[in-house]
XYZ file of C-alpha atoms in Angstrom:
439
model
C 28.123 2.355 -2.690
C 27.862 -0.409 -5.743
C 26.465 0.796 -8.925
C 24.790 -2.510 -9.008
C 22.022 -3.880 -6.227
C 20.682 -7.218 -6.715
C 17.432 -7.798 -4.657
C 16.410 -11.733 -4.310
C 14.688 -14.220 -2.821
C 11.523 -12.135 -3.019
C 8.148 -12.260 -4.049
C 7.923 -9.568 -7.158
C 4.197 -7.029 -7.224
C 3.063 -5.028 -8.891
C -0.308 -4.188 -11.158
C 1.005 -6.670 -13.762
C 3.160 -8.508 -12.068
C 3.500 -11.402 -9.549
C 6.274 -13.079 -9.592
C 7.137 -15.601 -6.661
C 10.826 -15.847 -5.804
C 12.090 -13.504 -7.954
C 14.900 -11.100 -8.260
C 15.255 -7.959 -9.404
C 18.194 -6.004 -10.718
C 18.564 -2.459 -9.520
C 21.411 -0.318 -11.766
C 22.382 3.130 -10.592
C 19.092 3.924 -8.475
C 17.260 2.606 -11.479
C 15.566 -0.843 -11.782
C 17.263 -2.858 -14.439
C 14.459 -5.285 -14.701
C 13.037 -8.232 -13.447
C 15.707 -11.723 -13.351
C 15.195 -15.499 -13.908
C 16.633 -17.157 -10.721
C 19.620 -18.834 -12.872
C 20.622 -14.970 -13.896
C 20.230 -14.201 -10.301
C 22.337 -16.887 -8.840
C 25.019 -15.880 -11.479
C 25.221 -12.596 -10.205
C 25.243 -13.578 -6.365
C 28.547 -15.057 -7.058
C 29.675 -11.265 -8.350
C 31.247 -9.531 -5.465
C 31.092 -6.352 -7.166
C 27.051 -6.640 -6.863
C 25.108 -5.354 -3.829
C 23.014 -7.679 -2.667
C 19.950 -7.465 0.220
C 17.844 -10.828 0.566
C 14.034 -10.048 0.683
C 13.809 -13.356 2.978
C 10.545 -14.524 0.787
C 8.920 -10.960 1.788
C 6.888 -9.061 -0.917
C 8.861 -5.938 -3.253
C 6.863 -3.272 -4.755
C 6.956 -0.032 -6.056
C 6.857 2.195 -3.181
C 3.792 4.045 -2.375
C 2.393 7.431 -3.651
C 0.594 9.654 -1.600
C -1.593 12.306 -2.912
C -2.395 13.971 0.208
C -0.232 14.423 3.226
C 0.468 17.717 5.847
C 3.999 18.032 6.637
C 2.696 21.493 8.413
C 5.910 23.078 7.219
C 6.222 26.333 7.398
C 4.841 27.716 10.288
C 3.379 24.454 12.140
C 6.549 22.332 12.798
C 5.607 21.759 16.326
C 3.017 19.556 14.696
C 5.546 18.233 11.946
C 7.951 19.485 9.549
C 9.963 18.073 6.283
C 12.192 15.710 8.007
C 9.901 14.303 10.142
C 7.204 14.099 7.690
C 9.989 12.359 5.750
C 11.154 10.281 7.366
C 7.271 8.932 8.647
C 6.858 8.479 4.886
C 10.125 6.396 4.456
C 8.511 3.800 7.388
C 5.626 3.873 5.815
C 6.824 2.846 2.909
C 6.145 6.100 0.847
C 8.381 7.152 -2.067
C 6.152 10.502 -3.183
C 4.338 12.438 -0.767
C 2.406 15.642 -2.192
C 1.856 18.223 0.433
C -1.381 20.372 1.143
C -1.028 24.275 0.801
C -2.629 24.949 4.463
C 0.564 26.097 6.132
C 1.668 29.274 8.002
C 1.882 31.010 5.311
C -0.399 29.440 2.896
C 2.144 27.982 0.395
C 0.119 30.454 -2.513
C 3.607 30.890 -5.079
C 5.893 28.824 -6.830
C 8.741 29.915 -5.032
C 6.935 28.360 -1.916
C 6.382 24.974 -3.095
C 9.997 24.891 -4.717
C 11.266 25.741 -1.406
C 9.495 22.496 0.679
C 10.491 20.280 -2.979
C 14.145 21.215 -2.095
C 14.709 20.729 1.447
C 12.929 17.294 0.930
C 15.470 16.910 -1.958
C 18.359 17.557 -0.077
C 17.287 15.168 2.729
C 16.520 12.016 0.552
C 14.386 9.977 1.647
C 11.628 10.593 -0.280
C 9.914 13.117 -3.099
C 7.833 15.823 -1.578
C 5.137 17.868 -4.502
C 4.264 20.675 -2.469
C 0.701 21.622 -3.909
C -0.324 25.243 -4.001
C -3.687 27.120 -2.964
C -6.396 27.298 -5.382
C -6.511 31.436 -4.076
C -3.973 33.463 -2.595
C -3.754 33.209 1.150
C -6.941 31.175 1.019
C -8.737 34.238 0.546
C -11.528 32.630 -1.345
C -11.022 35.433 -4.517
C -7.600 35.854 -5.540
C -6.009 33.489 -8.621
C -3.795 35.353 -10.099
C -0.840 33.378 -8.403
C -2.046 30.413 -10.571
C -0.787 31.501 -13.591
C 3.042 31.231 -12.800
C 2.339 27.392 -11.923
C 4.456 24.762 -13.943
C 2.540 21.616 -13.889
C 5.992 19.755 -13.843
C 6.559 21.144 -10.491
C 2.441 22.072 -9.282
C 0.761 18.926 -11.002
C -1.871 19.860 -8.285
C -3.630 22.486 -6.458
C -6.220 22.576 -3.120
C -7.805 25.100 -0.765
C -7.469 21.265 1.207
C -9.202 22.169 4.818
C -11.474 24.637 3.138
C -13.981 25.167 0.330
C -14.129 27.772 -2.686
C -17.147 29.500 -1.418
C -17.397 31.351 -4.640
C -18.631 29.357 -7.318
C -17.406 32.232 -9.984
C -13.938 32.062 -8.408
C -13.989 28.111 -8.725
C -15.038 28.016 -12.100
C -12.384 30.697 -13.182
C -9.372 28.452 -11.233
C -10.580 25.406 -12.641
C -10.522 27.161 -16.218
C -6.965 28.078 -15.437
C -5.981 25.083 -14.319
C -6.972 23.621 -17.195
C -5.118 25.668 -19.659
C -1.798 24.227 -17.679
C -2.757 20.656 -16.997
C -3.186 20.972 -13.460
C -5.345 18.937 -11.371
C -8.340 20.763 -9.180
C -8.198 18.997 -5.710
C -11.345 19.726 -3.979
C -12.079 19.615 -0.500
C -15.460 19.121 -0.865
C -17.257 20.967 1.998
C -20.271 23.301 2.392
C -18.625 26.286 4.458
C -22.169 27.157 5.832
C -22.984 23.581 6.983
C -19.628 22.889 8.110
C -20.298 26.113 10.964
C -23.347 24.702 11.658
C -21.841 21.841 12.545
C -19.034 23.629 14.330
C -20.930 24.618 17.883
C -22.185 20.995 18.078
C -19.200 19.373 17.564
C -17.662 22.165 20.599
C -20.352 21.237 22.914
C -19.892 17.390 22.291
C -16.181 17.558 23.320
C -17.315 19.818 26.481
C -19.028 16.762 27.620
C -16.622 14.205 26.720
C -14.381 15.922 29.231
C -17.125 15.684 31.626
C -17.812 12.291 30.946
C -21.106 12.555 29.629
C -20.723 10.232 26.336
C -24.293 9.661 25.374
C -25.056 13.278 25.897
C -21.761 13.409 23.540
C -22.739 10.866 21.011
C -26.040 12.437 20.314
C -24.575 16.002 19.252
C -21.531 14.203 17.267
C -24.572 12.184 15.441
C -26.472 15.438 14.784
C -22.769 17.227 13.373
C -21.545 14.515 11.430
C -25.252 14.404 9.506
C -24.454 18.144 9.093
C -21.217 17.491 7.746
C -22.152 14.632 5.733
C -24.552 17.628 3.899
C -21.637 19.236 3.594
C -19.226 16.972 1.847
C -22.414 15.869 -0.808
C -23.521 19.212 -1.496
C -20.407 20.574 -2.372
C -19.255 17.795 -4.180
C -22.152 18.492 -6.803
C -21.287 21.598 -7.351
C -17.743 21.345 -8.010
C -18.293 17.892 -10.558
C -20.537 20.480 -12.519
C -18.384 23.397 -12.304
C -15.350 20.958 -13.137
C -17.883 19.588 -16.297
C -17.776 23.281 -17.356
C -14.131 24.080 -17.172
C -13.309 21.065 -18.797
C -10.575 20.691 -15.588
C -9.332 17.765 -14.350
C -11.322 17.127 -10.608
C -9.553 15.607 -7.769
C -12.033 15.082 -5.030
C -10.379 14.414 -1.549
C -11.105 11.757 0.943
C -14.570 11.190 -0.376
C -16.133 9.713 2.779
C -20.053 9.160 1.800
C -21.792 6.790 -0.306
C -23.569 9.535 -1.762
C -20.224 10.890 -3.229
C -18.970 7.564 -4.449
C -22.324 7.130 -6.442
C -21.764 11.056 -7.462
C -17.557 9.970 -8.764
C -19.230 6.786 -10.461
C -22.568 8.997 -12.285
C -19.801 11.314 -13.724
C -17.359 9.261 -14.570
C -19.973 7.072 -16.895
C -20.825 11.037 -18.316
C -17.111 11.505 -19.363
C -16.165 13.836 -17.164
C -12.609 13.956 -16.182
C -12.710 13.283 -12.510
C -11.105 11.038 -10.142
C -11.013 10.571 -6.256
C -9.100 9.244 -3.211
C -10.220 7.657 -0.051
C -8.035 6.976 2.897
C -7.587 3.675 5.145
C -9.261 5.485 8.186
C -12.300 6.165 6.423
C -12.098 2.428 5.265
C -10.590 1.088 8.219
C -12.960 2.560 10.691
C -16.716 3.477 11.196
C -18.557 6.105 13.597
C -19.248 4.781 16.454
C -21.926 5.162 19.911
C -18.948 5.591 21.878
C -17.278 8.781 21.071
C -13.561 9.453 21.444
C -12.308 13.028 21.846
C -8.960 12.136 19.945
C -10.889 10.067 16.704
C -12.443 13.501 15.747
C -11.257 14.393 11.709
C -12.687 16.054 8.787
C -14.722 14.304 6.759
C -15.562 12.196 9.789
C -15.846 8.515 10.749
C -18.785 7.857 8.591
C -21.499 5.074 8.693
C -20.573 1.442 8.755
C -22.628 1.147 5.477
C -20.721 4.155 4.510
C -17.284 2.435 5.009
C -18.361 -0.673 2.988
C -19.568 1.448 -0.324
C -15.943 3.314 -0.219
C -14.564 -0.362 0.458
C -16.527 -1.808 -3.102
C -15.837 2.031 -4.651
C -12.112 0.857 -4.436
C -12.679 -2.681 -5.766
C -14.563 -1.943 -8.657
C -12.644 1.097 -9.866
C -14.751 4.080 -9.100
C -12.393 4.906 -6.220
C -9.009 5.468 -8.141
C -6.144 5.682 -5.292
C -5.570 5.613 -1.281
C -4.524 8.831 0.229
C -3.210 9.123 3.631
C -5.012 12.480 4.648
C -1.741 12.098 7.282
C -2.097 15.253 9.507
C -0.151 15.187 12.407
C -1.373 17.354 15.781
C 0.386 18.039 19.270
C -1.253 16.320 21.908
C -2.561 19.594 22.864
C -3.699 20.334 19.578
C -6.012 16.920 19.647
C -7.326 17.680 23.414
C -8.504 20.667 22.173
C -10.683 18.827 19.223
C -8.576 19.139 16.269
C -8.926 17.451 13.050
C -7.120 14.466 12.054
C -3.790 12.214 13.032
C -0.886 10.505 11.884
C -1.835 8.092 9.070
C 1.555 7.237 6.804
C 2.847 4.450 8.899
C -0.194 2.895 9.388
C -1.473 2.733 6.162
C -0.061 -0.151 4.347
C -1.068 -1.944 7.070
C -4.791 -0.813 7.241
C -5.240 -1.724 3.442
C -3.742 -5.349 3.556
C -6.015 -5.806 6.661
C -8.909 -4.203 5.192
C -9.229 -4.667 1.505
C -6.336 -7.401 1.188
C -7.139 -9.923 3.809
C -10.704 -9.278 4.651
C -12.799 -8.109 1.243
C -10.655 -10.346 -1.554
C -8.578 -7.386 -3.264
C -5.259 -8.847 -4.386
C -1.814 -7.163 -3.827
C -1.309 -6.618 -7.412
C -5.065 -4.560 -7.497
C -3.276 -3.011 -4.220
C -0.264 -1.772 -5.846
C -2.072 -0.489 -8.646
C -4.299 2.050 -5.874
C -1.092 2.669 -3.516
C 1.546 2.945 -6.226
C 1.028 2.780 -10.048
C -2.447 4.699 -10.476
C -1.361 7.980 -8.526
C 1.857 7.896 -10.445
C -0.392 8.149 -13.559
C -2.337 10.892 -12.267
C 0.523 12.906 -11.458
C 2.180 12.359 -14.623
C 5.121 10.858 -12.511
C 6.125 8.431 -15.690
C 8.869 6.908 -13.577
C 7.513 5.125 -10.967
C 4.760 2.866 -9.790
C 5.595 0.274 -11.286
C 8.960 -2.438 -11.447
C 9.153 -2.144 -14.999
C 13.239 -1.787 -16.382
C 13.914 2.234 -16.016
C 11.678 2.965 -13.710
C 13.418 4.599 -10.387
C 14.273 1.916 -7.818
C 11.609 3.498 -5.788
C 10.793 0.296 -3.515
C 9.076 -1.040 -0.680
C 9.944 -4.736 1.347
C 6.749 -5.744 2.763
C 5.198 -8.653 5.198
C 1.758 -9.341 4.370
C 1.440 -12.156 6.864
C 2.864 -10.363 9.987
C 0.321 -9.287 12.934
C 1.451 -6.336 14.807
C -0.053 -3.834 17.401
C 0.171 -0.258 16.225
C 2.117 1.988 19.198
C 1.864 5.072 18.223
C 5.158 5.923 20.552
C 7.018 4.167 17.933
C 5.814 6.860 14.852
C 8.342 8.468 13.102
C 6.049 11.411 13.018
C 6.240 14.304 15.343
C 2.102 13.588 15.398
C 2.080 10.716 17.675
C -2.040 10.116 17.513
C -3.443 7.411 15.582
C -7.184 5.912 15.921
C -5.204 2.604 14.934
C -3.771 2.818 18.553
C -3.463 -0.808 20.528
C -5.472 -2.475 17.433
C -3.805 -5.852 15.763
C -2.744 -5.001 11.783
C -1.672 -7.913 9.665
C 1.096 -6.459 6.927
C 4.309 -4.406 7.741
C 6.761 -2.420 5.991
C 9.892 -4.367 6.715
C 12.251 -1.683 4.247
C 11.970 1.029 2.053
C 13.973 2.068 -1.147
C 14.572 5.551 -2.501
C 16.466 5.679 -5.710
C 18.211 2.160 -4.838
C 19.095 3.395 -1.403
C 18.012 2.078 1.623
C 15.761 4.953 3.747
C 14.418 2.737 6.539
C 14.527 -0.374 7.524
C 13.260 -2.337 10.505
């Protein structure tokens, strides 16, 4: 392997920077800086430098996801670190941080050191395993919290479940505090989310019998449930957060009501930010139900979809998140939550906010790659500024391709993206300077 990597013939992005055919210098899995083309035609005629040619396609700081299920321990039949890994690599994912709802719950240090190695040792991207905001999800116990290093837990979740306690939350998000550690909240009534439950049981009982407006109407009634759900427990936890003086995560805020919520607080001062994820943007509810699109928060409302769309435009909405969470094919027949999103979701951004509502690729990169790097206090990456890891990601924003979800990477082989024309592909991805996937 060469110490030195030149990469030209590209077109440079990143928040600040768009540089057309440019090259960039990567030294010892570190990025050297950006080159004029008469420094970069110098060096071509070095044999000692690695070269790749870009081929006019677009390099930018890989992406940075704050919220991904590798399902490891416990649930590798669904997924585990290599194969979440190596889904993140096509994607073109550098960091992945990993939600705490495993078999066990990962509730220690120990645990989430354990997932950060064997990611480590496989190299092809950064894992963050996050850790439980109580022990075991138990919904009382923090104690665990206060052997957490923010350096190696920047973030904890009860993702997939709510705090029902308010006392309990307030007394994490204190402790959090005190060590710098973000509050991720999966913002979701417990009470209205069983009431919603039953219907949502019944509705798939009828899908399997064919009976889709029968369906529809239930799913309606349940998502209005959940939608309760997700804005009623998102006030409480910006208040209790406004307390504790904590730093407030909120995951893949899905309602309009939320996003004006994130933007009311944010104007108060308090510390909170939030994530929404290309399905949510990419996708609305529909009349015609679909066992396999079912995922928590659900589709929402087309006008729904177009506030989180504007949310991330204007700033209120400060990064994408995958929400990837892989299933069995089983595990969706039987109505489970979620699918496969990391290799799908450069793709649905370019299409969605790129190509069809006006954001540029540098205001891209900023929500994909340098803003969630900021958050996370990950210093070195996000951007292609000179010392930054060479933490990269080849792209084609022009090319059209059908998503085929046989193709995934991912043990999870469901995607609502399935048979639908994208525009934007990941043609390579860097980790460290080395090449982790390429098409």
């Amino acid at each position: 392997m060469k110490d030195l990597l030149l990469i030209y013939n590209a077109r440079l992005v990143d928040s600040e920077h768009d540089v057309k055919n440019g090259a960039l210098l990567v030294r010892a899995g570190k990025i050297e800086g950006i080159l004029t083309s008469t420094a970069a035609k110098k060096l071509m005629k070095d044999e000692s430098v690695g070269q790749y040619d870009a081929h006019g396609c677009v390099v930018m700081p890989s992406f940075i996801d704050m919220h991904a299920h590798f399902r490891d321990p416990g649930l590798t039949q669904k997924e585990d670190i290599e194969s979440g890994s190596k889904a993140a690599a096509a994607g073109g994912f550098g960091t992945v941080v990993l939600m705490p709802n495993t078999n066990p719950v990962v509730s220690s240090l120990k645990m989430a050191e354990e997932n950060n190695r064997k990611a480590k040792e496989l190299g092809l991207c950064q894992v963050i395993q996050s850790v439980s905001i109580t022990e075991g999800f138990d919904g009382t116990t923090t104690s665990h919290l206060e052997e957490l290093k923010s350096k190696t837990v920047p973030l904890i979740t009860e993702d997939g479940h709510e705090v029902t306690d308010s006392a309990v939350m307030l007394e994490a998000m204190k402790k959090a505090c005190s060590k710098n550690i973000i509050v991720s909240c999966h913002c979701e009534d417990p009470f209205l989310a069983a009431a919603a439950k039953p219907l949502r049981k019944q509705a798939l009982e009828l899908l399997s019998q064919g009976k889709k407006a029968k369906a529809a109407s239930l799913l309606q009634e349940a998502d209005k449930l959940l939608a309760l759900a997700e804005d009623s427990a998102t006030f409480r936890n910006i208040r209790l957060a406004e307390e504790a003086g904590c730093h407030i995560h909120l995951c893949h805020v899905s309602t309009a009501q939320c996003i004006d919520a994130v933007r009311r607080a944010k104007a108060s001062g308090i510390n909170i930010t939030c994530e929404v994820t290309p399905h949510h943007i990419g996708l609305s509810g529909g009349k015609a139900p679909n066992i396999y699109h079912i995922v928590n928060p659900p589709l929402r409302t087309e006008g729904d979809r177009l506030c989180l769309i504007q949310a991330l435009l204007d700033g209120t909405a400060d990064v994408i998140s995958t929400d990837h969470a892989p299933h069995t094919e089983q595990d969706k027949l039987d109505g489970s939550p979620g699918f496969s999103g990391l290799e799908t979701a450069f793709a649905v951004c370019n299409t969605v906010l790129v190509r069809e509502s006006g954001m540029s690729l540098m205001q891209l990169s900023k929500i994909m790659s340098e803003r969630p790097a900021e958050l996370l206090s990950l210093n070195d990456r996000g951007t292609l500024e000179a010392g930054n890891r060479a933490d990269l990601v080849v792209v084609n924003p022009d090319e059209e391709w059908t998503v085929r979800r046989q193709e995934f990477a991912s043990k999870g082989k469901y995607s609502p993206f399935e048979g639908k024309k994208l525009v934007g592909n990941v043609v390579a991805t860097f980790f460290n300077g080395n090449i982790v996937f390429q098409q």
